[in-house]
Amino acid sequence: MKKLILFIVATLTLVACSKQPRLEDECLYSKSKTQFCFWSPVAEQMELRIYGDSETPEAQTFALKKDKYNFWHQTVKGDLAGKFYTIRSRQNGEWAEEAPGIFAKAVSVNGTRAAIIDMSRTNPDGWTDDKRPAMTDPTDIVVYETHLRDFTMSVNSGIQNKGKFIALTENGTKTPEGLSSGIDHLKELGITHLQILPMFDYGSIDETTLVLGNYNWGYDPINYNVPEGGYSVDPYDPAQRIYEAKQMIQALHQAGIRVVMDVVYNHTYNVAGCALGRVVPEYFYRLNADGSYANGSGCGNETASDHEMMRRFMVESVCYWAREYHVDGFRFDLMGIHDQETMRQIRLALDQIDPTILTYGEGWAAMSPAYPYEELAMKQFTYKMPRVGAFSDDIRNALIGSPFDHLRGFASGNPQGRQALCFGIAGGINYDEKEFGEGWSGEPMQHVSYITCHDNYCLRDRIEVSAPEETEATRIRMNKLAQTAVLVSQGMTFIYGGEELYRTKRGIDNSYQSPDSINIIPWENKQLYNDLYEYYRQMIQIRRQHKGFRLGTAELVNRHLDFLPTEQESLVAFRLKELEGIDSAKSLIVVLNGSAEPAETNIPMGEYVVLAQDGKANAEGLTTVSTMQLTVAPYSATILAEK
Ligand code: CA
């Protein structure tokens, strides 16, 4: 009996001790004490420093004690709310520079010290009742990508808190012409998800000189688990930015819009100045054979998601944003640098919170990552990462041309990419391998259909540089045609914010640090180019009203999608057939004419509602026809719904 009790006690002790801390638990605050823990397998000694404020050099120093998992612990008694901390570690006899922990959740201005705050006090009113807007199928999604400054800084935005998180909480904002702007505009446009360029704490903007109005996209992470101070009305108050980021998400949810965060785990701002590099140098990054930092990101370093604790860091970080901030999706920058297993684990972990949380990313790297290619989360291996999507450069290049040249695409008169366009329309699946090549997505939701994003030219500029001799009226026709093809394709759709307002970046194809004057969305264009705006809005409605354009599974796409024969290379025609029980239409017909001439084509005889033709679109129908022959106007799409 005694032996048995001893055995039970020993087992229980083992269970109790075998619980490895989470990286997320580096600072657990309560009124009576704060518990700290930090991971480092290489430190010989570690120190915690507690500061009274964000500036003072005077610190109280505490030694940290290592457990068997290489986590270093200390508990400090008393109410530490309002104080700041850093850690420093000694390796090979030398003390590294101090840094916030890698999982700091609140920080000082510019993120140099971590802040100790009571997170429960950062919640806006009604936060516990905040709900993710309803969503059934990822292919129902229309993502709208924007940067907080692009969307709000224009004098014509009608928004008060320009460039701030809370700009997106302002209802009733209007352009000078009285048209809705800001969050109301997004509601009116009908998008389902807002993807925001980096909103975690990044390094390229000095938060102490915000009045200068400097601009940066923000792909240079400092503290991954803290909102960026530059988007707060007070970056000096560590709780304020957290409160405001939550307010923004709450307001978007109330508007029926989900929020996607652009996450950049593939590299850090630099190595020496970043917590990941200061605390455990070399572990979190991949190295070349000669010991130098590998650089698959083109930004000077690449992280090592294949290392256990980097992988755990990423998994815990996305889960933290999903739980604490109610973020609804993640867009992974240069996802091709991460390994596939990490992406699968991220998917599994998010499923435990809510399986409708989205995951997709760029299935490529900037340069060659220092890891076996076939293990990386590259686009062609998307099918090995269920429910993780990748941007389709196939449909993008087919429609408007590749970013590596200035050639036209299908929508602007170059039919060269016709096959890739059809491949994209089918959602990148195994559809007709002989004709279109092998699919890389397992299911259509894994194929992110898009033509433009923050990178490269915006659509207006792209068409201008590739077709400069055309009139503006013709270029607008090409613009509508290209976006139409995206919105009738079976993947998950994505629009770069401001394309609906005919934005231009004046020929600048990499505006990451261009001034606001280049990057702002021109709200006055809502009136000036209202015809284009209305077309986009109607096309989004047409997609949302017709399930035939978003069947959702590879099996259904194979069963219902037929490409129709056409005589011209510059014509793509397809039919979504036998839609009874799926769509309000019996069938849907789409003909895309990418040439300067009107084109004729045969379609199955039927009575149709015309949803779009000759640069006009209306989800309720423009007119009706009973025909088996169509004439499609130059550079335009005809869309029919069979009655
Ligand atoms: Ca910052």
XYZ file of C-alpha atoms and ligand atoms in Angstrom:
644
model
C 0.000 0.000 0.000
C 2.750 2.377 0.987
C 4.515 1.560 -2.238
C 1.363 2.263 -4.213
C 0.889 5.655 -2.525
C 4.487 6.518 -3.211
C 4.004 5.502 -6.820
C 0.863 7.695 -7.134
C 2.591 10.663 -5.507
C 5.601 10.222 -7.770
C 3.358 10.019 -10.839
C 1.372 13.092 -9.850
C 4.560 15.013 -9.203
C 5.850 13.995 -12.592
C 2.598 15.124 -14.236
C 2.686 18.441 -12.364
C 6.309 19.104 -13.314
C 6.000 17.854 -16.850
C 3.868 20.804 -17.848
C 6.118 22.945 -19.929
C 5.339 26.668 -19.664
C 3.887 28.484 -22.657
C 5.998 31.230 -24.220
C 2.848 33.322 -23.957
C 3.034 33.186 -20.151
C 6.184 35.282 -19.869
C 4.495 37.897 -17.670
C 1.453 36.861 -15.642
C 0.187 39.832 -13.710
C -2.013 39.855 -10.639
C -2.532 42.573 -8.025
C -0.455 40.759 -5.427
C 2.370 39.387 -7.599
C 3.661 39.035 -11.141
C 5.131 35.764 -12.396
C 7.782 35.888 -15.089
C 9.237 33.139 -17.260
C 11.481 33.262 -20.322
C 12.939 30.530 -22.476
C 16.625 30.241 -23.170
C 18.584 27.005 -23.555
C 21.906 28.781 -23.974
C 21.979 31.341 -21.157
C 24.404 30.719 -18.323
C 22.634 33.317 -16.246
C 19.526 35.445 -16.744
C 18.357 38.644 -15.141
C 15.025 40.404 -14.941
C 14.996 44.162 -14.628
C 11.984 46.062 -13.365
C 11.775 49.771 -14.156
C 9.497 52.375 -12.609
C 8.847 53.976 -16.000
C 9.826 53.658 -19.645
C 12.827 56.017 -19.462
C 14.559 55.758 -16.122
C 17.944 53.986 -16.090
C 17.325 52.864 -12.490
C 16.191 49.260 -12.323
C 15.509 46.649 -9.696
C 17.329 43.507 -10.777
C 16.192 39.943 -10.057
C 18.018 36.714 -10.823
C 16.020 34.165 -12.800
C 16.076 30.446 -12.072
C 16.110 27.788 -14.783
C 13.748 24.782 -14.893
C 14.345 21.532 -16.762
C 12.689 22.931 -19.900
C 15.123 25.832 -20.110
C 12.503 28.310 -18.924
C 13.836 30.844 -16.455
C 11.470 31.918 -13.671
C 10.955 34.587 -11.041
C 7.955 35.840 -9.096
C 7.925 39.440 -7.924
C 5.558 40.357 -5.113
C 3.420 43.490 -5.031
C 1.277 45.302 -7.587
C 3.564 45.939 -10.575
C 0.936 47.470 -12.893
C 2.421 50.489 -14.667
C 6.001 49.247 -14.374
C 8.240 48.010 -17.212
C 10.626 45.080 -17.597
C 13.467 43.811 -19.705
C 15.627 40.709 -19.521
C 19.239 40.095 -20.246
C 21.198 36.904 -20.510
C 24.825 35.898 -20.184
C 26.187 33.605 -22.852
C 29.789 32.518 -23.278
C 30.686 34.731 -20.356
C 29.233 37.862 -21.937
C 26.070 39.773 -21.119
C 23.826 40.416 -24.119
C 21.989 43.716 -24.405
C 18.711 43.854 -22.542
C 15.439 43.398 -24.403
C 11.747 42.921 -23.737
C 10.854 39.215 -23.645
C 9.942 37.648 -26.976
C 6.298 37.416 -25.892
C 5.866 40.929 -24.504
C 2.158 41.780 -24.678
C 2.466 45.472 -23.912
C 5.412 47.795 -24.464
C 6.786 51.290 -23.998
C 6.954 53.803 -26.836
C 9.006 52.270 -29.677
C 8.836 48.902 -27.952
C 12.151 49.062 -26.095
C 10.777 47.861 -22.749
C 7.927 45.484 -22.010
C 5.120 46.916 -19.886
C 3.314 45.254 -17.021
C -0.378 45.968 -17.296
C -3.666 44.464 -16.241
C -4.882 43.115 -19.594
C -8.433 42.796 -18.303
C -8.554 46.620 -18.252
C -7.770 46.923 -21.967
C -11.180 45.653 -23.090
C -13.664 48.132 -24.570
C -17.266 48.087 -23.341
C -19.141 45.072 -24.628
C -15.934 43.214 -25.558
C -17.029 39.963 -23.962
C -20.129 40.008 -26.189
C -18.073 40.662 -29.328
C -18.801 37.994 -31.950
C -17.153 37.086 -35.220
C -19.617 37.863 -38.037
C -21.237 34.772 -39.532
C -19.328 32.924 -42.217
C -20.117 29.602 -43.824
C -17.580 28.892 -46.525
C -14.141 30.443 -47.159
C -14.910 30.736 -50.870
C -17.763 33.129 -49.946
C -15.124 35.582 -48.816
C -14.181 38.841 -50.484
C -11.051 40.152 -48.776
C -10.216 43.864 -49.010
C -6.617 44.714 -48.214
C -5.655 48.073 -46.812
C -3.122 50.032 -44.775
C -4.555 52.204 -42.013
C -2.958 55.330 -43.482
C -3.898 54.592 -47.106
C -7.506 54.225 -46.115
C -7.863 57.283 -43.909
C -5.210 59.986 -44.452
C -6.780 61.800 -47.401
C -8.250 65.221 -46.591
C -11.319 63.930 -48.423
C -11.736 60.815 -46.264
C -14.131 62.575 -43.902
C -12.415 60.697 -41.071
C -11.242 62.455 -37.919
C -8.742 60.051 -36.398
C -6.653 59.726 -39.529
C -4.028 56.979 -39.541
C -5.258 55.472 -36.279
C -6.918 52.204 -35.274
C -9.991 54.129 -34.160
C -10.404 55.667 -37.633
C -12.287 52.466 -38.384
C -14.692 53.006 -35.515
C -16.126 56.217 -37.017
C -19.578 55.717 -38.436
C -21.342 58.159 -40.752
C -18.194 59.564 -42.383
C -18.616 61.096 -45.846
C -16.577 62.348 -48.784
C -16.944 66.076 -49.609
C -19.566 65.061 -52.195
C -21.636 63.390 -49.480
C -20.845 59.777 -50.380
C -20.069 57.346 -47.592
C -16.430 56.753 -46.653
C -14.490 54.770 -44.060
C -16.158 51.783 -42.440
C -19.541 52.669 -44.004
C -17.917 52.466 -47.428
C -16.689 48.940 -46.693
C -20.191 47.917 -45.656
C -21.664 49.435 -48.791
C -19.056 47.782 -51.030
C -20.037 44.422 -49.596
C -16.664 42.968 -48.691
C -16.551 40.303 -45.961
C -12.981 40.572 -44.618
C -10.641 43.485 -44.061
C -6.955 42.551 -44.298
C -4.860 45.165 -42.575
C -1.186 45.660 -43.423
C 1.049 44.985 -40.392
C -0.594 46.225 -37.208
C 1.840 44.578 -34.736
C 4.669 46.693 -33.324
C 7.148 47.371 -36.112
C 10.376 49.292 -36.192
C 10.475 51.577 -39.195
C 8.357 54.388 -37.743
C 9.665 56.392 -34.795
C 6.678 56.564 -32.458
C 8.074 59.657 -30.738
C 7.944 61.741 -33.947
C 4.540 60.796 -35.329
C 3.764 64.429 -36.101
C 6.191 64.159 -39.011
C 3.664 61.839 -40.650
C 6.203 59.280 -41.869
C 4.831 56.327 -43.759
C 5.838 52.683 -43.855
C 4.040 49.466 -44.699
C 5.466 47.921 -41.516
C 7.044 44.658 -42.643
C 9.725 44.967 -39.981
C 8.556 43.325 -36.768
C 9.874 44.326 -33.352
C 7.294 42.993 -30.879
C 5.032 40.419 -32.505
C 2.347 40.358 -29.853
C 1.700 44.050 -29.334
C -0.218 46.474 -31.584
C 1.857 49.137 -33.349
C 2.163 52.355 -31.325
C 2.037 54.600 -34.377
C -1.620 53.679 -34.877
C -2.561 54.719 -31.360
C -3.575 58.196 -30.240
C -1.072 57.735 -27.368
C 1.871 55.382 -28.005
C 3.322 56.337 -24.598
C 0.497 54.621 -22.736
C 1.053 50.844 -23.143
C -2.614 49.960 -22.524
C -4.063 52.531 -24.913
C -2.996 50.928 -28.223
C -4.355 47.577 -27.054
C -7.677 49.143 -26.143
C -7.890 50.968 -29.483
C -6.960 47.921 -31.589
C -9.750 46.016 -29.851
C -12.162 48.908 -30.410
C -11.372 48.782 -34.125
C -11.971 45.045 -34.352
C -15.177 45.365 -32.354
C -16.469 48.110 -34.679
C -15.630 46.046 -37.767
C -17.380 43.029 -36.305
C -20.435 45.163 -35.592
C -20.332 46.223 -39.255
C -20.391 42.533 -40.263
C -16.753 42.546 -41.364
C -14.108 40.095 -40.209
C -10.498 41.136 -39.645
C -7.407 39.506 -41.135
C -4.015 40.317 -39.700
C -0.963 40.470 -41.919
C 1.667 38.531 -39.954
C 5.386 38.616 -40.686
C 7.042 35.779 -38.791
C 9.495 35.072 -41.611
C 12.025 37.729 -40.583
C 12.614 40.437 -37.990
C 13.518 44.113 -38.405
C 17.093 43.096 -37.637
C 18.762 40.498 -35.425
C 20.726 42.596 -32.962
C 17.856 44.926 -32.057
C 15.144 42.316 -31.757
C 14.143 40.249 -28.735
C 14.319 37.002 -30.725
C 17.933 37.786 -31.597
C 19.011 39.229 -28.254
C 17.591 36.540 -26.026
C 18.602 33.425 -27.940
C 20.839 34.546 -30.778
C 21.058 32.142 -33.698
C 18.376 29.737 -32.459
C 15.385 31.573 -33.917
C 17.070 32.175 -37.276
C 18.371 29.927 -40.018
C 22.076 30.108 -40.640
C 24.162 29.481 -43.726
C 26.904 26.848 -43.644
C 29.470 29.565 -42.919
C 27.505 30.702 -39.838
C 26.127 33.867 -41.418
C 22.407 34.592 -41.274
C 20.414 33.075 -44.141
C 18.321 35.600 -46.020
C 15.343 34.030 -47.793
C 13.326 37.115 -46.914
C 15.649 39.531 -48.689
C 15.503 41.583 -45.465
C 18.771 40.362 -43.935
C 17.564 37.298 -42.027
C 15.034 34.462 -42.074
C 13.466 32.801 -39.060
C 13.609 29.046 -38.439
C 10.013 27.827 -38.095
C 11.401 24.289 -38.276
C 13.072 24.819 -34.863
C 10.685 23.674 -32.169
C 10.493 26.867 -30.139
C 10.176 29.156 -33.171
C 7.312 26.959 -34.328
C 5.715 27.131 -30.888
C 6.209 30.880 -30.876
C 4.289 31.228 -34.139
C 1.510 28.870 -33.059
C 1.087 30.610 -29.699
C 1.290 34.058 -31.266
C -1.532 33.572 -33.797
C -3.667 31.885 -31.131
C -3.031 34.803 -28.806
C -4.245 37.331 -31.409
C -7.254 35.153 -32.189
C -8.248 34.838 -28.523
C -7.225 38.149 -26.985
C -8.026 40.424 -29.973
C -10.680 38.273 -31.711
C -8.705 38.386 -34.967
C -10.470 36.313 -37.637
C -7.700 35.413 -40.032
C -3.998 35.531 -40.772
C -2.171 36.373 -43.976
C 1.382 35.023 -43.783
C 4.011 37.197 -45.373
C 6.537 35.139 -47.413
C 4.908 31.938 -46.182
C 7.282 29.996 -48.431
C 10.028 30.602 -45.841
C 8.083 28.628 -43.227
C 8.000 24.858 -43.279
C 4.763 23.025 -44.102
C 4.563 21.292 -40.720
C 4.426 24.645 -38.930
C 1.557 25.790 -41.136
C -0.324 22.550 -40.447
C 0.175 22.991 -36.706
C -1.004 26.592 -36.867
C -4.141 25.389 -38.662
C -4.777 22.695 -36.020
C -4.265 25.120 -33.143
C -6.600 27.741 -34.643
C -9.218 25.054 -35.240
C -9.363 24.559 -31.481
C -10.381 28.221 -31.146
C -12.622 28.532 -34.216
C -12.263 26.588 -37.475
C -13.594 29.556 -39.472
C -10.430 31.550 -38.749
C -8.686 31.993 -42.087
C -5.093 31.092 -42.943
C -3.416 31.965 -46.224
C -0.210 33.512 -47.388
C 2.400 34.194 -49.987
C 3.539 30.779 -51.200
C 6.961 32.017 -52.131
C 10.127 33.559 -50.668
C 12.126 36.607 -51.760
C 15.362 34.614 -52.115
C 16.258 30.934 -51.518
C 15.560 29.896 -47.916
C 18.176 27.759 -46.162
C 15.888 24.748 -45.799
C 14.928 21.791 -48.049
C 12.632 23.191 -50.718
C 10.139 20.301 -50.715
C 9.437 20.882 -46.987
C 8.689 24.588 -47.388
C 5.184 26.120 -47.483
C 5.591 27.041 -51.146
C 2.569 27.511 -53.403
C 3.047 24.222 -55.264
C 2.759 22.309 -51.956
C -0.420 24.065 -50.859
C -2.371 20.821 -51.302
C -0.263 19.345 -48.482
C -1.515 22.001 -46.056
C -5.285 21.557 -45.850
C -7.259 24.808 -45.461
C -4.167 26.972 -45.808
C -4.424 29.136 -48.931
C -1.853 30.731 -51.207
C -1.974 33.774 -53.465
C -2.369 32.821 -57.116
C 0.246 34.543 -59.205
C -1.130 32.306 -61.995
C -4.420 34.185 -62.365
C -2.739 37.511 -61.572
C -0.071 37.226 -64.258
C -2.569 35.794 -66.741
C -4.934 38.748 -66.361
C -2.669 41.773 -66.070
C 0.857 40.514 -66.825
C 3.794 39.580 -64.618
C 5.356 42.135 -62.225
C 8.708 41.263 -63.777
C 7.848 42.913 -67.096
C 5.454 45.508 -68.476
C 3.613 43.249 -70.905
C -0.141 43.279 -71.185
C -2.264 40.444 -69.798
C -5.454 38.765 -70.993
C -7.627 41.630 -69.747
C -5.492 44.184 -71.572
C -5.162 42.377 -74.903
C -2.502 39.687 -74.530
C -4.070 36.196 -74.585
C -0.790 34.458 -73.720
C -1.973 33.602 -70.213
C -5.310 32.147 -71.320
C -4.653 28.667 -69.889
C -3.462 30.032 -66.558
C -6.593 32.175 -66.422
C -8.811 29.109 -66.891
C -6.740 27.263 -64.264
C -7.395 30.163 -61.876
C -11.110 30.322 -62.700
C -11.300 26.648 -61.660
C -9.681 27.564 -58.321
C -6.231 26.055 -58.912
C -7.477 22.495 -58.382
C -6.852 19.380 -60.482
C -9.460 20.261 -63.064
C -8.232 19.453 -66.532
C -4.596 18.507 -66.107
C -4.024 17.899 -69.793
C -5.288 21.330 -70.736
C -4.369 23.499 -67.732
C -1.658 21.583 -65.876
C -1.561 20.000 -62.441
C -3.451 21.761 -59.662
C -1.624 23.047 -56.609
C -4.621 23.676 -54.369
C -6.456 20.732 -52.851
C -9.666 22.720 -52.555
C -10.663 26.006 -54.206
C -10.471 27.964 -50.926
C -6.716 27.413 -51.016
C -6.446 29.433 -54.218
C -6.486 33.158 -53.441
C -7.683 34.809 -56.661
C -6.351 38.323 -57.015
C -4.708 40.686 -59.443
C -3.233 43.377 -57.230
C -2.165 43.910 -53.623
C 0.118 46.407 -51.830
C 3.119 44.971 -53.712
C 3.816 46.004 -57.306
C 1.673 48.406 -59.310
C -1.912 49.093 -58.339
C -4.305 48.121 -61.118
C -4.702 51.536 -62.716
C -0.927 52.031 -62.867
C -0.280 48.499 -64.117
C -2.661 48.926 -67.013
C -1.235 52.375 -67.737
C 2.376 51.152 -67.961
C 1.456 48.141 -70.079
C -1.057 49.862 -72.364
C -0.005 53.537 -72.412
C -1.324 54.163 -75.905
C -4.914 53.307 -74.960
C -7.471 55.904 -73.875
C -8.527 56.094 -70.238
C -11.968 54.820 -71.206
C -10.386 51.677 -72.687
C -8.115 51.201 -69.698
C -11.112 51.369 -67.379
C -12.775 48.668 -69.459
C -9.651 46.512 -68.990
C -9.690 47.258 -65.269
C -13.291 46.089 -64.914
C -12.657 42.999 -67.020
C -9.657 41.938 -64.919
C -11.503 42.357 -61.616
C -14.560 40.575 -63.020
C -12.482 37.491 -63.792
C -11.303 37.432 -60.171
C -14.834 37.764 -58.827
C -16.258 34.927 -60.931
C -13.429 32.500 -60.114
C -13.869 29.589 -57.726
C -11.115 30.498 -55.277
C -11.166 32.846 -52.335
C -11.257 36.379 -53.719
C -9.064 39.297 -52.742
C -9.145 42.962 -53.783
C -6.529 45.609 -53.091
C -8.248 48.469 -51.273
C -8.775 51.581 -53.353
C -8.944 49.819 -56.732
C -12.701 50.431 -56.566
C -11.886 54.163 -56.324
C -9.427 54.068 -59.236
C -6.447 54.813 -57.002
C -3.077 55.583 -58.520
C 0.370 55.483 -56.936
C 1.703 57.590 -59.806
C 3.724 54.806 -61.325
C 5.454 53.776 -58.096
C 5.451 49.983 -57.876
C 7.012 49.701 -54.409
C 5.472 52.364 -52.195
C 6.535 50.832 -48.860
C 7.934 54.118 -47.605
C 6.461 56.573 -50.068
C 4.636 59.512 -48.530
C 0.905 59.567 -47.869
C 0.453 61.615 -51.043
C 1.360 58.488 -53.055
C -0.316 55.920 -50.842
C -3.641 57.522 -49.960
C -6.924 56.323 -51.348
C -8.453 59.321 -53.163
C -11.964 59.513 -51.747
C -12.935 62.238 -54.232
C -12.746 59.509 -56.892
C -15.855 57.911 -55.496
C -17.769 60.638 -57.316
C -15.344 61.155 -60.210
C -15.211 57.451 -61.092
C -18.582 56.479 -59.700
C -19.304 54.267 -62.696
C -16.231 52.136 -61.866
C -17.095 52.043 -58.173
C -20.663 50.995 -58.896
C -19.373 48.250 -61.208
C -17.131 46.834 -58.460
C -19.953 47.009 -55.939
C -22.375 45.216 -58.245
C -19.804 42.557 -59.159
C -19.242 41.822 -55.466
C -23.018 41.516 -55.061
C -23.196 39.214 -58.086
C -20.559 36.954 -56.532
C -22.263 36.988 -53.153
C -25.700 36.235 -54.638
C -24.572 33.345 -56.803
C -23.187 30.289 -55.079
C -22.334 28.931 -58.541
C -19.247 31.193 -58.554
C -18.110 29.760 -55.227
C -19.026 26.112 -55.224
C -16.592 25.462 -52.394
C -15.164 22.023 -53.205
C -12.976 20.601 -55.958
C -15.566 17.885 -56.503
C -18.370 20.376 -57.152
C -16.176 22.485 -59.431
C -15.325 19.410 -61.487
C -18.996 18.485 -61.696
C -20.488 21.893 -62.552
C -17.838 23.919 -64.416
C -17.485 23.570 -68.190
C -15.334 25.747 -70.414
C -17.133 26.451 -73.681
C -15.292 26.266 -76.999
C -14.421 29.637 -78.540
C -12.754 30.462 -81.808
C -10.571 33.291 -80.546
C -7.669 32.974 -78.128
C -8.729 36.279 -76.593
C -12.070 34.869 -75.507
C -12.728 32.727 -72.427
C -16.232 31.367 -71.986
C -17.487 29.075 -69.262
C -20.677 27.708 -67.892
C -21.649 26.636 -64.392
C -24.296 24.067 -65.157
C -27.000 22.100 -63.334
C -27.145 24.501 -60.413
C -30.626 23.510 -59.202
C -30.494 23.360 -55.407
C -27.217 25.319 -55.358
C -28.008 28.671 -56.964
C -31.098 30.739 -57.807
C -30.023 30.430 -61.469
C -30.283 27.130 -63.355
C -26.918 27.884 -64.862
C -24.465 30.765 -65.114
C -22.589 31.798 -68.245
C -19.499 34.013 -68.286
C -17.726 35.254 -71.401
C -14.566 37.329 -71.025
C -13.439 39.212 -74.114
C -9.831 40.365 -73.850
C -9.604 41.942 -77.275
C -10.170 45.361 -78.833
C -12.869 43.921 -81.113
C -16.389 42.730 -80.330
C -16.496 38.934 -80.259
C -19.232 36.475 -81.076
C -19.660 33.139 -79.417
C -22.265 30.418 -79.087
C -23.816 29.470 -75.788
C -26.431 26.870 -74.877
C -29.909 28.109 -75.876
C -31.782 29.528 -72.923
C -33.605 32.423 -71.298
C -31.153 34.491 -69.343
C -31.015 37.461 -67.010
C -28.065 39.628 -68.056
C -26.058 40.445 -64.923
C -23.171 42.177 -66.684
C -22.330 43.344 -70.173
C -20.351 46.073 -71.915
C -18.852 47.476 -68.703
C -22.125 47.591 -66.767
C -23.198 45.246 -63.992
C -26.300 44.828 -61.889
C -26.922 41.991 -59.483
C -30.692 42.364 -60.041
C -30.217 42.145 -63.805
C -29.696 44.721 -66.566
C -32.079 43.073 -69.001
C -33.148 39.624 -70.163
C -32.297 37.714 -73.351
C -33.388 34.514 -74.986
C -30.538 33.454 -77.221
C -27.862 30.989 -78.210
C -25.488 33.555 -79.625
C -23.717 36.351 -77.822
C -21.807 39.376 -78.995
C -19.416 40.516 -76.300
C -18.159 44.104 -76.419
C -14.387 44.843 -76.550
C -12.528 44.386 -73.242
C -15.598 43.411 -71.288
C -17.396 40.555 -69.604
C -20.891 39.251 -70.227
C -22.463 37.357 -67.339
C -25.791 35.580 -67.685
C -27.984 33.790 -65.171
C -30.349 31.234 -66.678
C -33.955 31.678 -65.556
Ca 6.596 50.524 -33.479
